[in-house]
Amino acid sequence: MYFRFRGGWWQEATLVGLFILITLSVAQGWTHGLDEAVRAFCRDHQVTLLRWATIGLNKLGQGVVVAWILGFGLSVLLWWRKRRWQVFLPWAVAFFLTYVTLGPLKIWTMRTSPNSTLPNAVEFFNHEALLPPDSYAMGYPSGHVVNSIVWWGVITLLASRLWEIPMRWQWVMRVAPPVIVLCTTTYLGHHWLTDGMAAVTVGLLLDRLIHRFRWEVILPR
C-alpha cells in the first residue's frame, strides 16, 4: 500500500473547517476591518530597502521558482542519479493538487488585491475588479503562500533523497518559507491578510495529502 488511508483524518478535517470558517468570515465582512487595518499599517511603513528585500524574499513562493526551477530541477537531478520514473511522482502530485484547488477557488471568490483603488476591494465576488484598471480578481487564497508550503515540502523531500540533510534543517526548509512569504506578500500589498490565512489552511491540507503517500517506500534513500 503506497497511500496511508488509515491513521485518522481529523487534521485534514480541521483544516477544511478552518478554511470554511475564514472564507465565511470574509464573505460576511467580519474580517474587513482587520484586513483594511493591516493594509493601512503596511502602507504607512513602506521602507525602500525593506521593500526591495521583501520583493526578493517573496520569490520563495513564486510558482516558476519553486515548482519548476527547484521542484522539477531536483526531480530531474534525482532521476539522473536513480534512473527511476517514480522520482517525478512528488512533483506531479503537488502540481495536480495545487492546480485543481487554487485556480477554482480564486475564480470563484473574485477578490482583488490591497493595492487596488476600488472602494470595495476587500470584498468577495468583485465584478468591478475584472475591469480596468485592476483587471485582477484572483487574490483568494494566496497562491504564493500555498506554493511556499506545498512546494517547499516537496523540495525538502527530494533534496533529502539527494543529500544527507539533518532533520532540524529539513524543518527550517519547510517552515521558514511559508512564514516569510506570508509576511512579504502582505507587506507588499499583493494579498490581504485573510488571503494568506486561508492559504495556510489550504497549503497544509495539500501538504498532508502529499505526505500520506509512503515516499519511504516509493522513493527509498
CSV table of C-alpha atoms in Angstrom, one decimal:
chain,number,residue,atom,x,y,z
A,1,MET,CA,0.0,0.0,0.0
A,2,TYR,CA,1.6,3.3,-1.1
A,3,PHE,CA,-1.0,5.6,0.4
A,4,ARG,CA,-2.0,5.9,4.1
A,5,PHE,CA,-5.8,5.7,4.1
A,6,ARG,CA,-5.8,4.8,7.8
A,7,GLY,CA,-4.4,6.8,10.7
A,8,GLY,CA,-7.2,9.3,11.2
A,9,TRP,CA,-8.3,12.2,9.1
A,10,TRP,CA,-9.1,14.7,11.9
A,11,GLN,CA,-6.2,17.0,11.0
A,12,GLU,CA,-7.4,17.3,7.4
A,13,ALA,CA,-11.0,17.8,8.5
A,14,THR,CA,-9.8,20.5,10.9
A,15,LEU,CA,-8.0,22.3,8.1
A,16,VAL,CA,-11.1,22.1,5.9
A,17,GLY,CA,-13.2,23.5,8.7
A,18,LEU,CA,-10.8,26.4,9.3
A,19,PHE,CA,-10.8,27.3,5.6
A,20,ILE,CA,-14.6,27.3,5.5
A,21,LEU,CA,-14.6,29.5,8.7
A,22,ILE,CA,-12.2,32.0,7.2
A,23,THR,CA,-14.0,32.1,3.9
A,24,LEU,CA,-17.4,32.6,5.5
A,25,SER,CA,-15.9,35.4,7.7
A,26,VAL,CA,-14.6,37.2,4.7
A,27,ALA,CA,-17.8,36.7,2.7
A,28,GLN,CA,-19.8,38.1,5.6
A,29,GLY,CA,-17.5,41.1,6.0
A,30,TRP,CA,-16.5,40.1,9.6
A,31,THR,CA,-12.7,40.4,8.8
A,32,HIS,CA,-12.8,43.5,6.6
A,33,GLY,CA,-11.8,45.8,9.4
A,34,LEU,CA,-8.8,43.6,10.2
A,35,ASP,CA,-7.7,43.4,6.5
A,36,GLU,CA,-8.0,47.1,6.0
A,37,ALA,CA,-6.1,47.9,9.2
A,38,VAL,CA,-3.3,45.6,8.2
A,39,ARG,CA,-3.2,47.2,4.7
A,40,ALA,CA,-3.0,50.7,6.3
A,41,PHE,CA,-0.2,49.7,8.6
A,42,CYS,CA,1.8,48.2,5.7
A,43,ARG,CA,1.3,51.3,3.6
A,44,ASP,CA,2.4,53.6,6.4
A,45,HIS,CA,5.6,51.6,7.0
A,46,GLN,CA,7.0,51.2,3.5
A,47,VAL,CA,10.8,51.5,3.6
A,48,THR,CA,12.7,51.3,0.3
A,49,LEU,CA,15.4,48.9,1.4
A,50,LEU,CA,12.8,46.7,3.2
A,51,ARG,CA,10.5,46.7,0.2
A,52,TRP,CA,13.3,45.5,-2.1
A,53,ALA,CA,14.2,42.8,0.4
A,54,THR,CA,10.6,41.6,0.6
A,55,ILE,CA,10.3,41.6,-3.2
A,56,GLY,CA,13.3,39.2,-3.3
A,57,LEU,CA,12.1,37.0,-0.5
A,58,ASN,CA,8.6,36.8,-2.0
A,59,LYS,CA,10.1,34.7,-4.7
A,60,LEU,CA,10.2,31.8,-2.2
A,61,GLY,CA,6.6,31.3,-3.1
A,62,GLN,CA,6.6,32.1,-6.8
A,63,GLY,CA,5.5,29.1,-8.9
A,64,VAL,CA,8.2,29.4,-11.6
A,65,VAL,CA,10.9,29.3,-8.9
A,66,VAL,CA,9.6,26.7,-6.5
A,67,ALA,CA,7.7,24.4,-8.9
A,68,TRP,CA,9.8,24.5,-12.0
A,69,ILE,CA,13.3,25.6,-11.2
A,70,LEU,CA,13.7,23.9,-7.8
A,71,GLY,CA,11.0,21.2,-7.7
A,72,PHE,CA,11.3,20.0,-11.3
A,73,GLY,CA,15.0,20.6,-11.4
A,74,LEU,CA,15.6,18.4,-8.3
A,75,SER,CA,13.3,15.8,-9.8
A,76,VAL,CA,15.5,15.7,-12.9
A,77,LEU,CA,18.7,15.5,-10.9
A,78,LEU,CA,17.3,12.7,-8.8
A,79,TRP,CA,16.2,10.8,-11.9
A,80,TRP,CA,19.7,11.2,-13.3
A,81,ARG,CA,21.1,9.5,-10.2
A,82,LYS,CA,18.4,6.9,-9.6
A,83,ARG,CA,17.1,6.3,-13.2
A,84,ARG,CA,13.6,5.6,-11.8
A,85,TRP,CA,10.5,7.3,-13.2
A,86,GLN,CA,8.9,7.4,-9.7
A,87,VAL,CA,11.1,10.3,-8.7
A,88,PHE,CA,8.7,12.6,-10.6
A,89,LEU,CA,5.7,11.5,-8.6
A,90,PRO,CA,6.1,14.0,-5.7
A,91,TRP,CA,6.3,16.8,-8.3
A,92,ALA,CA,3.3,15.5,-10.3
A,93,VAL,CA,1.1,15.1,-7.2
A,94,ALA,CA,1.9,18.5,-5.9
A,95,PHE,CA,1.3,20.1,-9.3
A,96,PHE,CA,-2.0,18.3,-9.7
A,97,LEU,CA,-3.3,19.2,-6.3
A,98,THR,CA,-2.4,22.9,-6.5
A,99,TYR,CA,-3.8,23.1,-10.0
A,100,VAL,CA,-7.2,21.7,-9.1
A,101,THR,CA,-7.6,23.7,-5.9
A,102,LEU,CA,-6.1,27.1,-6.3
A,103,GLY,CA,-7.5,28.1,-9.7
A,104,PRO,CA,-11.1,27.3,-9.0
A,105,LEU,CA,-11.1,28.9,-5.6
A,106,LYS,CA,-9.5,32.1,-7.0
A,107,ILE,CA,-12.0,32.3,-9.8
A,108,TRP,CA,-15.0,31.6,-7.6
A,109,THR,CA,-14.2,34.2,-4.9
A,110,MET,CA,-13.2,37.0,-7.3
A,111,ARG,CA,-11.2,39.1,-4.9
A,112,THR,CA,-8.7,41.8,-5.9
A,113,SER,CA,-5.5,42.9,-4.0
A,114,PRO,CA,-5.0,45.5,-1.3
A,115,ASN,CA,-3.2,47.6,-4.0
A,116,SER,CA,-6.5,48.1,-5.8
A,117,THR,CA,-8.0,51.6,-5.8
A,118,LEU,CA,-11.6,50.2,-5.8
A,119,PRO,CA,-13.6,51.2,-2.7
A,120,ASN,CA,-14.9,47.6,-2.3
A,121,ALA,CA,-11.5,45.9,-3.0
A,122,VAL,CA,-11.7,43.9,0.2
A,123,GLU,CA,-14.9,42.2,-0.8
A,124,PHE,CA,-15.5,38.8,-2.5
A,125,PHE,CA,-17.4,38.4,-5.8
A,126,ASN,CA,-16.0,41.7,-7.0
A,127,HIS,CA,-17.0,42.0,-10.7
A,128,GLU,CA,-15.7,45.5,-10.9
A,129,ALA,CA,-12.2,44.2,-10.3
A,130,LEU,CA,-12.4,42.3,-13.6
A,131,LEU,CA,-12.4,45.6,-15.4
A,132,PRO,CA,-9.5,48.1,-16.0
A,133,PRO,CA,-7.5,49.4,-14.3
A,134,ASP,CA,-7.4,46.4,-12.0
A,135,SER,CA,-8.3,43.5,-14.4
A,136,TYR,CA,-7.5,41.2,-11.5
A,137,ALA,CA,-9.8,39.3,-9.2
A,138,MET,CA,-7.9,36.1,-8.2
A,139,GLY,CA,-6.4,37.0,-4.9
A,140,TYR,CA,-8.1,34.5,-2.6
A,141,PRO,CA,-6.4,32.4,-1.3
A,142,SER,CA,-2.8,33.5,-1.8
A,143,GLY,CA,-1.1,31.2,-4.3
A,144,HIS,CA,2.4,32.3,-3.1
A,145,VAL,CA,1.6,31.1,0.4
A,146,VAL,CA,0.2,27.8,-0.8
A,147,ASN,CA,3.2,27.3,-3.0
A,148,SER,CA,5.6,28.0,-0.2
A,149,ILE,CA,4.0,25.3,1.9
A,150,VAL,CA,3.4,22.6,-0.7
A,151,TRP,CA,6.5,23.1,-2.9
A,152,TRP,CA,9.0,23.5,-0.1
A,153,GLY,CA,7.7,20.3,1.4
A,154,VAL,CA,8.3,18.6,-2.0
A,155,ILE,CA,11.7,20.3,-2.4
A,156,THR,CA,12.7,19.1,1.1
A,157,LEU,CA,11.6,15.6,0.3
A,158,LEU,CA,13.6,15.5,-3.0
A,159,ALA,CA,16.6,17.1,-1.5
A,160,SER,CA,16.7,14.6,1.4
A,161,ARG,CA,16.9,11.8,-1.3
A,162,LEU,CA,19.9,13.6,-2.9
A,163,TRP,CA,21.9,14.7,0.2
A,164,GLU,CA,22.1,14.0,3.9
A,165,ILE,CA,20.2,16.9,5.5
A,166,PRO,CA,19.8,17.0,9.3
A,167,MET,CA,16.2,16.9,10.4
A,168,ARG,CA,16.5,20.4,12.0
A,169,TRP,CA,17.4,21.9,8.6
A,170,GLN,CA,14.6,20.0,6.9
A,171,TRP,CA,12.3,21.6,9.5
A,172,VAL,CA,13.7,25.0,8.7
A,173,MET,CA,13.3,24.4,4.9
A,174,ARG,CA,9.7,23.6,5.4
A,175,VAL,CA,8.7,26.3,8.0
A,176,ALA,CA,10.7,29.3,7.1
A,177,PRO,CA,9.5,29.9,3.5
A,178,PRO,CA,5.8,30.0,4.4
A,179,VAL,CA,6.3,32.3,7.3
A,180,ILE,CA,8.5,34.6,5.2
A,181,VAL,CA,6.1,34.6,2.2
A,182,LEU,CA,3.0,35.2,4.4
A,183,CYS,CA,4.7,38.4,5.7
A,184,THR,CA,6.2,39.6,2.4
A,185,THR,CA,3.0,39.1,0.3
A,186,THR,CA,1.0,41.0,2.9
A,187,TYR,CA,3.6,43.8,3.3
A,188,LEU,CA,3.8,44.3,-0.5
A,189,GLY,CA,0.0,44.6,-0.8
A,190,HIS,CA,-0.2,41.6,-3.1
A,191,HIS,CA,-2.7,39.9,-0.8
A,192,TRP,CA,-5.0,40.7,2.1
A,193,LEU,CA,-4.0,39.1,5.5
A,194,THR,CA,-7.0,36.8,5.2
A,195,ASP,CA,-5.8,35.6,1.8
A,196,GLY,CA,-2.7,34.4,3.5
A,197,MET,CA,-4.5,32.9,6.4
A,198,ALA,CA,-6.8,30.9,4.1
A,199,ALA,CA,-3.8,29.9,2.0
A,200,VAL,CA,-2.1,28.4,5.1
A,201,THR,CA,-5.0,26.1,5.7
A,202,VAL,CA,-5.1,25.0,2.0
A,203,GLY,CA,-1.4,24.6,1.8
A,204,LEU,CA,-1.2,22.5,5.0
A,205,LEU,CA,-4.1,20.4,3.8
A,206,LEU,CA,-2.4,19.6,0.4
A,207,ASP,CA,0.9,19.0,2.2
A,208,ARG,CA,-0.9,16.5,4.5
A,209,LEU,CA,-2.3,14.7,1.5
A,210,ILE,CA,1.0,14.6,-0.3
A,211,HIS,CA,2.8,13.2,2.7
A,212,ARG,CA,0.1,10.5,3.1
A,213,PHE,CA,2.0,8.7,0.3
A,214,ARG,CA,4.6,6.3,1.6
A,215,TRP,CA,7.5,8.1,0.0
A,216,GLU,CA,9.9,6.0,2.1
A,217,VAL,CA,8.7,3.0,0.1
A,218,ILE,CA,8.2,4.7,-3.3
A,219,LEU,CA,11.5,6.7,-3.1
A,220,PRO,CA,13.8,4.9,-0.7
A,221,ARG,CA,17.0,6.7,0.2
